[in-house]
mmCIF file of C-alpha atoms in Angstrom:
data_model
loop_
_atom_site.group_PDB
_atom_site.id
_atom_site.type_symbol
_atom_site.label_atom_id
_atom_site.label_comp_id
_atom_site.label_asym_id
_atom_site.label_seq_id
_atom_site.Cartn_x
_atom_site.Cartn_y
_atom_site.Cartn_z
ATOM 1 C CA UNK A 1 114.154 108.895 64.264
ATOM 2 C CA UNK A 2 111.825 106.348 61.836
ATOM 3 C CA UNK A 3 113.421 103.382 62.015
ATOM 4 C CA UNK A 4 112.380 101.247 64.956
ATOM 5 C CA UNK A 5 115.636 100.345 67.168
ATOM 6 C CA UNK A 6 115.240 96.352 67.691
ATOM 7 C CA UNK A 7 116.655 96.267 71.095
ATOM 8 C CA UNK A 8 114.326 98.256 72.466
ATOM 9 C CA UNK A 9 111.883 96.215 71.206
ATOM 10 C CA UNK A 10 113.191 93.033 72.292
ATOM 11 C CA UNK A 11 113.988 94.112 76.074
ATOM 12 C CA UNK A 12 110.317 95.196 76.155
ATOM 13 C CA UNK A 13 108.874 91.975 74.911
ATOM 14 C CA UNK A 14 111.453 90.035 76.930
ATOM 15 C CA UNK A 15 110.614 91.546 80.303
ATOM 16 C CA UNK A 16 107.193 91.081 79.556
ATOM 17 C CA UNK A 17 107.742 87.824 79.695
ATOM 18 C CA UNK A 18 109.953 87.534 82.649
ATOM 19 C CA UNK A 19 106.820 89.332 84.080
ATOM 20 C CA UNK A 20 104.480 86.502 83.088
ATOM 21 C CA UNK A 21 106.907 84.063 84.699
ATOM 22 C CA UNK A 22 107.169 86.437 87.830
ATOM 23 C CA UNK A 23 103.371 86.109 88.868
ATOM 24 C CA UNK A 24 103.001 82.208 88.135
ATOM 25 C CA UNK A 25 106.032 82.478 91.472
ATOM 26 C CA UNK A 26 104.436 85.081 92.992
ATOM 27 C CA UNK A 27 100.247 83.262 93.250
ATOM 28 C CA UNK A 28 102.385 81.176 95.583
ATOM 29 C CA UNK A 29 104.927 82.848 97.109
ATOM 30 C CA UNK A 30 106.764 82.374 100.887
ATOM 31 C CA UNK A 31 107.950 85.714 101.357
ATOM 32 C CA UNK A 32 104.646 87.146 102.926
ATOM 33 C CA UNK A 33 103.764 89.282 99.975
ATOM 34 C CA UNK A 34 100.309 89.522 99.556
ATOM 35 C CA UNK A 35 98.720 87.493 96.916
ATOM 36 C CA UNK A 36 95.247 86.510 95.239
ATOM 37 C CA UNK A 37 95.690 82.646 95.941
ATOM 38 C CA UNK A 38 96.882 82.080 99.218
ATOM 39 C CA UNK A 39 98.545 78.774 98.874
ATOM 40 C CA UNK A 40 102.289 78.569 99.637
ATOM 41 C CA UNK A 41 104.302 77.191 96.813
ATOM 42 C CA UNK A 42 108.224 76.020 96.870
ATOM 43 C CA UNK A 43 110.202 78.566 98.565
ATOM 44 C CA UNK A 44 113.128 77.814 96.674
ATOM 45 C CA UNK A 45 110.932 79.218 93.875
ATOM 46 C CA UNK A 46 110.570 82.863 95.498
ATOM 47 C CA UNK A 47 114.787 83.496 94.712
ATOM 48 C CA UNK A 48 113.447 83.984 91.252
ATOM 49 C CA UNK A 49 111.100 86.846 92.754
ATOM 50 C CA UNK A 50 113.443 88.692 94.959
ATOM 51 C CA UNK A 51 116.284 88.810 91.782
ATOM 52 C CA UNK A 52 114.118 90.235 89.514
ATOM 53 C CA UNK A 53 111.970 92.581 91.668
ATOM 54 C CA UNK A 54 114.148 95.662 92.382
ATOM 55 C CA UNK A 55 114.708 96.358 88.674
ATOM 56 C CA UNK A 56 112.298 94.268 86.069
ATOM 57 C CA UNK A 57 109.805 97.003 86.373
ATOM 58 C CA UNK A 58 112.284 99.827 86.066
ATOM 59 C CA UNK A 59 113.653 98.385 83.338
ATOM 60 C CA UNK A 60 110.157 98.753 81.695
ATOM 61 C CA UNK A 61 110.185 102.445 82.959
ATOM 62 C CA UNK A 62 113.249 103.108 81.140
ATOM 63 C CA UNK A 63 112.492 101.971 77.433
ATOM 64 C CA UNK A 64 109.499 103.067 77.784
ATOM 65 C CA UNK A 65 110.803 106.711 78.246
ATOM 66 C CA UNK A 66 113.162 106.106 75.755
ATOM 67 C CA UNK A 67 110.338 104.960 73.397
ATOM 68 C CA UNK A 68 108.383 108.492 74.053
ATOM 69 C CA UNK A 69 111.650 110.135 72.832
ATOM 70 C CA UNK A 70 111.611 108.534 69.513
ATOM 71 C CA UNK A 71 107.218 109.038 69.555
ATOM 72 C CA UNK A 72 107.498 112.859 69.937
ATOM 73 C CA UNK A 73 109.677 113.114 67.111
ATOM 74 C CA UNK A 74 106.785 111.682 65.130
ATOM 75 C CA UNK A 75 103.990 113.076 66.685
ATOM 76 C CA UNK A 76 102.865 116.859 67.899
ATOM 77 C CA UNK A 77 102.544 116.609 71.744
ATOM 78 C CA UNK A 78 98.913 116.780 71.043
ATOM 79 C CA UNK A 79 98.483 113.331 68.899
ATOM 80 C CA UNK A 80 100.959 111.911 71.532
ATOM 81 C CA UNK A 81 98.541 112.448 74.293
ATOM 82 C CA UNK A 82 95.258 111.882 72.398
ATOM 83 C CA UNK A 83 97.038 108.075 71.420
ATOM 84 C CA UNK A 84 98.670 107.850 74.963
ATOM 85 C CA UNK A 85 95.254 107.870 76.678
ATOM 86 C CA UNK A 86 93.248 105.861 73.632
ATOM 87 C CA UNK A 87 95.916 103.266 73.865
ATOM 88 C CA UNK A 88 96.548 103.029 77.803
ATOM 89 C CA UNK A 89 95.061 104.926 79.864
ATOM 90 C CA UNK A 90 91.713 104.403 78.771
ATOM 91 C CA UNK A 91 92.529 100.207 78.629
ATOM 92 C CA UNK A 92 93.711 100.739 81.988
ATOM 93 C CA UNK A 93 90.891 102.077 83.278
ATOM 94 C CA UNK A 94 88.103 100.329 81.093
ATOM 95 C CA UNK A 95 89.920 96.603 82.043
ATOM 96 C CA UNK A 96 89.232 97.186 85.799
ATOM 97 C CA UNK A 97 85.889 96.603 84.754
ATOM 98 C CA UNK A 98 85.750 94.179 81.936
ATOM 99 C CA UNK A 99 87.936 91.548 83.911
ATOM 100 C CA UNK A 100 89.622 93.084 87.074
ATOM 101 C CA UNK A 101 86.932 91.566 88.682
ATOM 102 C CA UNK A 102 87.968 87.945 88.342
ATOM 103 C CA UNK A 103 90.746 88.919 90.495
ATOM 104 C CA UNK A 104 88.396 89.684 93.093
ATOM 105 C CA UNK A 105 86.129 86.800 93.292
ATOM 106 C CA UNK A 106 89.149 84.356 93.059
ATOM 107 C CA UNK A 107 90.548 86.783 96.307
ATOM 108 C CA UNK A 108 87.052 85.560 97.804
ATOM 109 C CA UNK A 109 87.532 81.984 97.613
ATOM 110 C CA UNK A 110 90.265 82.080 100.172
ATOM 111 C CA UNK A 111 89.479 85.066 102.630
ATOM 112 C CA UNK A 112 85.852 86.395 103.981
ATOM 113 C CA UNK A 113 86.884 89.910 102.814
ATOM 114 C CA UNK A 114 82.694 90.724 103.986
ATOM 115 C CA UNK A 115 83.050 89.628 107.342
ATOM 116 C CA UNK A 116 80.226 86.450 106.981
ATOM 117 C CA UNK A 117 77.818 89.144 105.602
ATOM 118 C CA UNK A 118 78.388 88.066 101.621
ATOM 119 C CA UNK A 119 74.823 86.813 101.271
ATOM 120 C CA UNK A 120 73.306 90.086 102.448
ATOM 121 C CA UNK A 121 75.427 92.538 100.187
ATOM 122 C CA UNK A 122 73.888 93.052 96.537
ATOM 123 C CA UNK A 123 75.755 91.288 93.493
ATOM 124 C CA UNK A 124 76.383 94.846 91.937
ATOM 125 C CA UNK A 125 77.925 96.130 95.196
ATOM 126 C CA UNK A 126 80.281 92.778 94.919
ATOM 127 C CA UNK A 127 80.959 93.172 91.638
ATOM 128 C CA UNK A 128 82.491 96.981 92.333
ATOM 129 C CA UNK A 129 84.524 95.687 95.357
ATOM 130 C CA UNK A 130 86.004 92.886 93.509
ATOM 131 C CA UNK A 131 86.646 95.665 90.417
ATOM 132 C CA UNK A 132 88.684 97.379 92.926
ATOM 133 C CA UNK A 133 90.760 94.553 93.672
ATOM 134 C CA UNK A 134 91.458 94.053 90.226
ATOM 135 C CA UNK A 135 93.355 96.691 89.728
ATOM 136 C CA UNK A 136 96.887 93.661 88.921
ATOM 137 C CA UNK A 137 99.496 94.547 86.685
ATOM 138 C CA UNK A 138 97.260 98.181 84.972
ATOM 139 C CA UNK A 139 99.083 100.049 87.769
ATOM 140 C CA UNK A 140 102.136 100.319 85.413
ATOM 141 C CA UNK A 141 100.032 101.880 82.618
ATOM 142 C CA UNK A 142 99.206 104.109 85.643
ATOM 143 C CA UNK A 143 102.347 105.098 86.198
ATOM 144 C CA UNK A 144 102.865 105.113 82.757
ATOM 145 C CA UNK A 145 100.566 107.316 81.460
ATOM 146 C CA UNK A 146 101.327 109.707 84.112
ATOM 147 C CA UNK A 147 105.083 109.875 83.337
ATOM 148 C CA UNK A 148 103.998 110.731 79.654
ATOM 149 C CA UNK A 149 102.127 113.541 80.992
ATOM 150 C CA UNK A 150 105.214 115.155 82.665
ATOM 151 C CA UNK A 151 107.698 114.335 79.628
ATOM 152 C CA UNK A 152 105.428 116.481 77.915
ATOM 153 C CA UNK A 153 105.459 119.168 80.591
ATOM 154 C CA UNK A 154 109.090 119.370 80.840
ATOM 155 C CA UNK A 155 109.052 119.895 77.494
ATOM 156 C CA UNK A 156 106.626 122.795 77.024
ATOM 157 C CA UNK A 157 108.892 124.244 79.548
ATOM 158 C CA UNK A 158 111.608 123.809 78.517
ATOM 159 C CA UNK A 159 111.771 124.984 75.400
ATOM 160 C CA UNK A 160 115.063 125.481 74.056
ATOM 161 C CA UNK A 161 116.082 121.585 75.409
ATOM 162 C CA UNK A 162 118.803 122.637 77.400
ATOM 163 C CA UNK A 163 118.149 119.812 79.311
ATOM 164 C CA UNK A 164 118.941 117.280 76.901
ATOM 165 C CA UNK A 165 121.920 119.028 75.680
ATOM 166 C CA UNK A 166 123.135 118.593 79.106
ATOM 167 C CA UNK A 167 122.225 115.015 79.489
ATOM 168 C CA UNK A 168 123.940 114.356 75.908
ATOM 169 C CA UNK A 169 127.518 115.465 78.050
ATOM 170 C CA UNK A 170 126.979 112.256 80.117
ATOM 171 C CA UNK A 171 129.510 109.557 80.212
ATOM 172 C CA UNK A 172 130.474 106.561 82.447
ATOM 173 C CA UNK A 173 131.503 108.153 85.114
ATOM 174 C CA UNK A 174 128.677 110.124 85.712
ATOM 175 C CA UNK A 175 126.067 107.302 84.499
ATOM 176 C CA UNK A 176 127.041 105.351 87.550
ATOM 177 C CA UNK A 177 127.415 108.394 89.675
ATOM 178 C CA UNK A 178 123.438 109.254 88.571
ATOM 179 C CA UNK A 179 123.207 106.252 91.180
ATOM 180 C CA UNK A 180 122.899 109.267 93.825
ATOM 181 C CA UNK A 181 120.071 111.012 92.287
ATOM 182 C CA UNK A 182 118.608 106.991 91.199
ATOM 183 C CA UNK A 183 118.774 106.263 95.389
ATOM 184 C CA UNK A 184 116.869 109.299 95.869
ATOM 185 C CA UNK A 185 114.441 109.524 93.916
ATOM 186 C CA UNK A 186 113.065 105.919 95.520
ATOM 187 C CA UNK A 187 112.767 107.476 98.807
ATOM 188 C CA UNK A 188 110.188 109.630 97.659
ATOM 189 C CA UNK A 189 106.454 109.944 96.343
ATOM 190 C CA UNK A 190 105.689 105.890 97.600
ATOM 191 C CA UNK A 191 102.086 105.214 98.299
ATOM 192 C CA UNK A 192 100.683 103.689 101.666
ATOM 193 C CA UNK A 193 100.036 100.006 101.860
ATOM 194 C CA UNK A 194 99.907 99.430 98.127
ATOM 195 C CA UNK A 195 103.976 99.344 97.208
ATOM 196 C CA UNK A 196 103.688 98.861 93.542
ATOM 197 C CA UNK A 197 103.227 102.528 93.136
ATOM 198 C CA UNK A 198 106.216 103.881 93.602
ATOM 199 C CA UNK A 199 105.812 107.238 91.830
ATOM 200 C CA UNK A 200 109.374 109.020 92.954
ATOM 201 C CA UNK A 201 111.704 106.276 91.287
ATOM 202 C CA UNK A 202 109.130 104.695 88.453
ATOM 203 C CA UNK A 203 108.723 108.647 87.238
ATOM 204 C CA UNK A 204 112.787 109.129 87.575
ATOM 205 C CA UNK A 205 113.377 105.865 85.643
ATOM 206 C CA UNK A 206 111.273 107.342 82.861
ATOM 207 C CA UNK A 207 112.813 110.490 82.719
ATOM 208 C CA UNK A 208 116.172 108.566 82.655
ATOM 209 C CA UNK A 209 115.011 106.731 79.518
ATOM 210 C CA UNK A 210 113.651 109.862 77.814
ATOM 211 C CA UNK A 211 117.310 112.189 78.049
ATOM 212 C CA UNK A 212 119.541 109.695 79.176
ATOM 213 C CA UNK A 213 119.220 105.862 77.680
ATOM 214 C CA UNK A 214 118.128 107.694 74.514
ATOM 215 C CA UNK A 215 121.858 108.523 73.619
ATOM 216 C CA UNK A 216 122.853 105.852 71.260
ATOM 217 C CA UNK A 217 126.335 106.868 71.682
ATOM 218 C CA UNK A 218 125.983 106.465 75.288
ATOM 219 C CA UNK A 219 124.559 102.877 74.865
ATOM 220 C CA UNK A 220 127.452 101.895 72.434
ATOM 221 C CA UNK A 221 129.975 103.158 75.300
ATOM 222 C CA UNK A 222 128.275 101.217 77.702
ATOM 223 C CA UNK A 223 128.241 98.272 75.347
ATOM 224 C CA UNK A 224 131.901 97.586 75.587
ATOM 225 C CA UNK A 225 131.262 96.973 79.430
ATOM 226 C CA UNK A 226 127.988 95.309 79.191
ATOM 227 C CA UNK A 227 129.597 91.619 79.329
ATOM 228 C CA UNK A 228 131.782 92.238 82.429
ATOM 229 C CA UNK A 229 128.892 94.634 84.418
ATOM 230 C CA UNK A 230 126.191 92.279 83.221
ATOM 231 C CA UNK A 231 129.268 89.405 85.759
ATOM 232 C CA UNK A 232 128.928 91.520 88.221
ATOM 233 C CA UNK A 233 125.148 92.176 87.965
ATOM 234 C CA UNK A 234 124.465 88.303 88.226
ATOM 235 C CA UNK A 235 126.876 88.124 91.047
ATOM 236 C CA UNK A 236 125.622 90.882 93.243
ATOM 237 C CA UNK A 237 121.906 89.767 92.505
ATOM 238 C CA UNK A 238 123.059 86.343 93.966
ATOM 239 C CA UNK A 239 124.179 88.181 97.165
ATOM 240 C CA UNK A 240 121.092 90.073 97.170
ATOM 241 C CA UNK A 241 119.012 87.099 97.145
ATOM 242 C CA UNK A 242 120.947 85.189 99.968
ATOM 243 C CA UNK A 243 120.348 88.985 102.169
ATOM 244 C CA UNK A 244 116.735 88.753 101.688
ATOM 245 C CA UNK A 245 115.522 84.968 101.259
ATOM 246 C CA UNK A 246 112.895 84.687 103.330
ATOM 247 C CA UNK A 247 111.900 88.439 103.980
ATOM 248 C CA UNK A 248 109.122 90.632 102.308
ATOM 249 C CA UNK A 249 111.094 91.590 99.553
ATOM 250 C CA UNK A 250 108.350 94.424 98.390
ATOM 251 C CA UNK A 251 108.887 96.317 101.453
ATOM 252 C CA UNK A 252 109.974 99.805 101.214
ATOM 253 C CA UNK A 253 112.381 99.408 103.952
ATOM 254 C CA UNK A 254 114.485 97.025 101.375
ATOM 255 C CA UNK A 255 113.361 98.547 98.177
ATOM 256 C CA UNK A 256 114.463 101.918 99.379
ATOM 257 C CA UNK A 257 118.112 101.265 101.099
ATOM 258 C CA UNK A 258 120.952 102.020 98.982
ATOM 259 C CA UNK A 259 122.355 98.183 98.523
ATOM 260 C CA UNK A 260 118.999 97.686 96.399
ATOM 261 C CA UNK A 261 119.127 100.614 94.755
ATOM 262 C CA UNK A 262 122.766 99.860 93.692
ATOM 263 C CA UNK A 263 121.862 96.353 92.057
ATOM 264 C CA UNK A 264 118.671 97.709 90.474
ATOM 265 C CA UNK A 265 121.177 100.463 88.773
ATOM 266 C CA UNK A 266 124.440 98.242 87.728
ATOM 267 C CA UNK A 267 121.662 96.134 86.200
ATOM 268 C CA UNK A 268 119.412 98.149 84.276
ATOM 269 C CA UNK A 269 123.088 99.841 82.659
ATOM 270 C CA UNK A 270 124.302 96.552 81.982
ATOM 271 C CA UNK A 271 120.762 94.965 79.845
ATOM 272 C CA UNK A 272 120.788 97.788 78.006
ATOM 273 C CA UNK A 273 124.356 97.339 77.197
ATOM 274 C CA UNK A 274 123.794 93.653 76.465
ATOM 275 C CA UNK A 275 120.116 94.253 74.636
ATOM 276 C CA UNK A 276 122.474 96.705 72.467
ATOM 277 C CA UNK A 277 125.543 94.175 71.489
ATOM 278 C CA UNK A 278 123.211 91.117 71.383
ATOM 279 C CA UNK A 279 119.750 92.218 70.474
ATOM 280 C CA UNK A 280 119.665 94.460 67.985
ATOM 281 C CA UNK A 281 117.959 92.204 65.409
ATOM 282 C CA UNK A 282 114.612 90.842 64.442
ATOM 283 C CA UNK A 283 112.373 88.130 62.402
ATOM 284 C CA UNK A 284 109.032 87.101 62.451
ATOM 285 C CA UNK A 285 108.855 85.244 66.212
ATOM 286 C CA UNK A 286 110.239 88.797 67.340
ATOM 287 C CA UNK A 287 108.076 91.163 65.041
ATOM 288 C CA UNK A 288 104.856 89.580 66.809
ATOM 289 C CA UNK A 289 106.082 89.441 70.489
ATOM 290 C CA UNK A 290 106.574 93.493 69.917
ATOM 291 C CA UNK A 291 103.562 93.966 68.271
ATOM 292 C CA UNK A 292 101.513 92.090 71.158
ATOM 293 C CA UNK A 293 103.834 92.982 74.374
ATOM 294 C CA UNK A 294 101.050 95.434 75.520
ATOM 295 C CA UNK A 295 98.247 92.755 74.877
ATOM 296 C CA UNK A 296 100.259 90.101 76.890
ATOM 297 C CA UNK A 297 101.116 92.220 79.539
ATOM 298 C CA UNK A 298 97.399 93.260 80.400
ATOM 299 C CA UNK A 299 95.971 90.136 79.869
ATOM 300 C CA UNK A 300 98.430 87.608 81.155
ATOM 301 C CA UNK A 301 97.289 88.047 84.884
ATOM 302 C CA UNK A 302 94.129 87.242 84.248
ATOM 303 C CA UNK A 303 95.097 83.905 82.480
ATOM 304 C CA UNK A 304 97.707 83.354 84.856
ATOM 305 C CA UNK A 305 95.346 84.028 87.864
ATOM 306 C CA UNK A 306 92.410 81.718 86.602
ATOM 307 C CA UNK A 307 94.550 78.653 85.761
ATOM 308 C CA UNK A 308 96.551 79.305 89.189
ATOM 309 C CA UNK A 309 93.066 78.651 91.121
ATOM 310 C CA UNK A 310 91.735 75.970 88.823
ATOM 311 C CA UNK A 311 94.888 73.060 88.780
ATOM 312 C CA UNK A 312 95.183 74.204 92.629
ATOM 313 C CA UNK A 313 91.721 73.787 93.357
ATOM 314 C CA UNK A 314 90.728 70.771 91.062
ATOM 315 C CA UNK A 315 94.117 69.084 90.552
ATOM 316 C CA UNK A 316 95.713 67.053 93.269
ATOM 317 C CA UNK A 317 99.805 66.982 92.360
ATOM 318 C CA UNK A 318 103.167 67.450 93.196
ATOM 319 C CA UNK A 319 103.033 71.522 93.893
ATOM 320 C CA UNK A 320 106.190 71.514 90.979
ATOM 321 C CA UNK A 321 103.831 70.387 88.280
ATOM 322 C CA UNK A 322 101.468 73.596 89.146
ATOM 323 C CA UNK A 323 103.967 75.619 87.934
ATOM 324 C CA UNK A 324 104.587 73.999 84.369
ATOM 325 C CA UNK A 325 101.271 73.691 83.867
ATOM 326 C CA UNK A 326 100.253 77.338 84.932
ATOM 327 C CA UNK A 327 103.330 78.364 82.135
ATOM 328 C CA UNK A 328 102.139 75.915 79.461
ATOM 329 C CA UNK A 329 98.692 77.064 79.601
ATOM 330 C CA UNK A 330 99.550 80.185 79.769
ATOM 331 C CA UNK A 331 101.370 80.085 76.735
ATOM 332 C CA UNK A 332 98.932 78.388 74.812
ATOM 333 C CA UNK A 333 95.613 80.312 75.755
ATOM 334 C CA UNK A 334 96.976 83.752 76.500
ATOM 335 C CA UNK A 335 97.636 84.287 72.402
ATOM 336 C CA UNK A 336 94.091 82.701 71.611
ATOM 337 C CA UNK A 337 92.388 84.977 74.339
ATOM 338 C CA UNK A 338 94.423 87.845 72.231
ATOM 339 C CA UNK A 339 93.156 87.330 69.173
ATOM 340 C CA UNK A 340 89.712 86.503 70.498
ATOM 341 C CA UNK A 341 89.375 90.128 72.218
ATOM 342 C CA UNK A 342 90.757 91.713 69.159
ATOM 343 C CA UNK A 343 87.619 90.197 66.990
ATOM 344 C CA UNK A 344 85.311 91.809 69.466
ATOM 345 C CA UNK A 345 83.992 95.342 68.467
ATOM 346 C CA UNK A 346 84.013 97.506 71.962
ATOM 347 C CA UNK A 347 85.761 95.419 74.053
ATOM 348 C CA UNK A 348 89.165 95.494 72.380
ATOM 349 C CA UNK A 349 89.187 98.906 72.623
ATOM 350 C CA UNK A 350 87.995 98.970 76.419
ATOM 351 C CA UNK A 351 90.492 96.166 76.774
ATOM 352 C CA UNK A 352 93.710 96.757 74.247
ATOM 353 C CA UNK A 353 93.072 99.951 72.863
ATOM 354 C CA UNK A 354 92.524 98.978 69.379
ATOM 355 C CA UNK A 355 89.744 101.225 68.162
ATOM 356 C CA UNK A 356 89.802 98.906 64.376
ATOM 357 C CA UNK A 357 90.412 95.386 63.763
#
């Protein structure tokens, strides 16, 4: 398929977004989740978190499968994974380095992570510990480059596509039924401690994407129920909310249970329904947020993360105004700081990928 499907495009850029806004909550969040800046903000503020988290990074998961569909068509499996790893995983790597260390010397400023020994420990061995720590939002390119990998080994094997033939047979019924396999898959292949890589359902999501969400006669059947699911989406992420106010909402034990699990599905169906009907369109505001979502998404933390500690820090006001000013500076300085790092020979391609200017 050549021509780019807008929708796509748009959910991507959106949820990017909606990301951004997530970790200006998060910095200061009530619900025990671990954070760089530990400062508690307006707990009213965290229902924002717990609504989106159980499917904004799916979501993500699931165009971006779709978007390897439409890639391969393009590209021989080997040009896919030679522009797969220029283009993330090497970024994703490379920006642990270049600026995941911020991350870690903010974390310092609020926690003796060396035990009152700091003074004795050489810079360079502080700089790799706080390069660790940086790790922020690259775990999805992670994850990312990782499901790429297997899309392409499913694919070697199976020749003859007999997979996709049988995911074309897939209607309603069974979409929502695929809420079995969707349930199970999140049970399996989490990490330890760190709860952002969830391997068994971020994979699954992908895979999803790739044989299932690709079906554009799929989408336009689940377009004529996107308005009334998208109700009920809203609804039951209300209820979820009220069920887990208050509670560690990154914790397996609620990510993995089946009520979760049933919101994050009704409401990835429904936002692609609604992305299909409503955003299936673009112009120039549009054409740039798709061109950059990658650059805003692996550079936003860092933005988001220095101004959180500075107006916090050096700023004495009503905790409310933190928040819009976080967002408005974010907004300005993140697309300058873009632009900046693309004019930088080296560094944008340790940092976005970009190899030319």
């Amino acid at each position: 398929m050549s021509k780019r499907i807008n929708y796509l495009d748009n959910i991507r850029w959106i949820t990017v977004c909606l990301v951004v806004v997530y970790h200006i909550i998060y910095m200061f969040n009530n619900s025990g989740v671990i954070s760089n800046i530990d400062l508690k903000g307006i707990p009213v503020c965290d229902s924002l978190l717990i609504f989106v988290y159980p499917w904004f990074m799916c979501l993500l998961f699931v165009v971006s499968g779709i978007s390897i569909k439409y890639s391969l068509e393009k590209r021989t499996k080997k040009e896919f994974i030679q522009d797969r790893t220029k283009r993330i995983l090497l970024p994703s790597i490379f920006g642990i380095f270049v600026y995941g260390w911020v991350s870690g010397l903010i974390t310092s400023q609020y926690t003796d992570m060396f035990g009152g020994n700091g003074d004795a420990i050489p810079l360079f061995i502080k700089y790799f510990i706080y390069c660790l720590m940086g790790i922020g939002p690259l775990w999805f390119c992670h994850v990312l480059f990782l499901g790429s990998l297997l899309i392409v080994l499913i694919n070697n094997i199976d020749k003859k596509n007999k997979i996709e033939q049988l995911c074309k047979k897939i209607n309603l019924p069974i979409l929502f039924a695929l809420l079995i396999p969707v349930w199970a898959s999140s049970l399996i292949l989490n990490t330890p401690v760190i709860t952002v890589y969830r391997f068994g359902i971020y994979l699954f999501m992908m895979l999803l994407g790739y044989y299932v969400f690709s079906n554009q006669e799929l989408i336009k059947k689940i377009e004529k129920i996107a308005i009334p699911l998208g109700l009920i989406s809203i609804i039951v992420g209300i209820i979820y909310v009220i069920a887990y106010y208050g509670q560690n909402y990154t914790d397996y034990a609620i990510l993995n249970n089946i009520f979760s699990n049933t919101y994050l599905w009704i409401s990835i169906i429904s936002i692609m329904g609604l992305g299909s009907r409503f955003l299936n369109n673009k112009n120039k505001f549009t054409e740039y947020m798709t061109k950059n979502n990658f650059n805003i998404y692996v550079l936003h933390y860092l933005v988001v993360l220095v101004l959180g500690y500075l107006v916090t820090t050096y700023l004495q006001l009503p905790f409310a105004l933190y928040y819009i000013i976080i967002l408005l500076g974010t907004v300005v300085i993140l697309p300058i700081l873009i632009e900046l790092v693309k004019r930088i020979p080296i560094i944008r391609f340790m940092v976005l990928g970009i190899s030319k200017k």
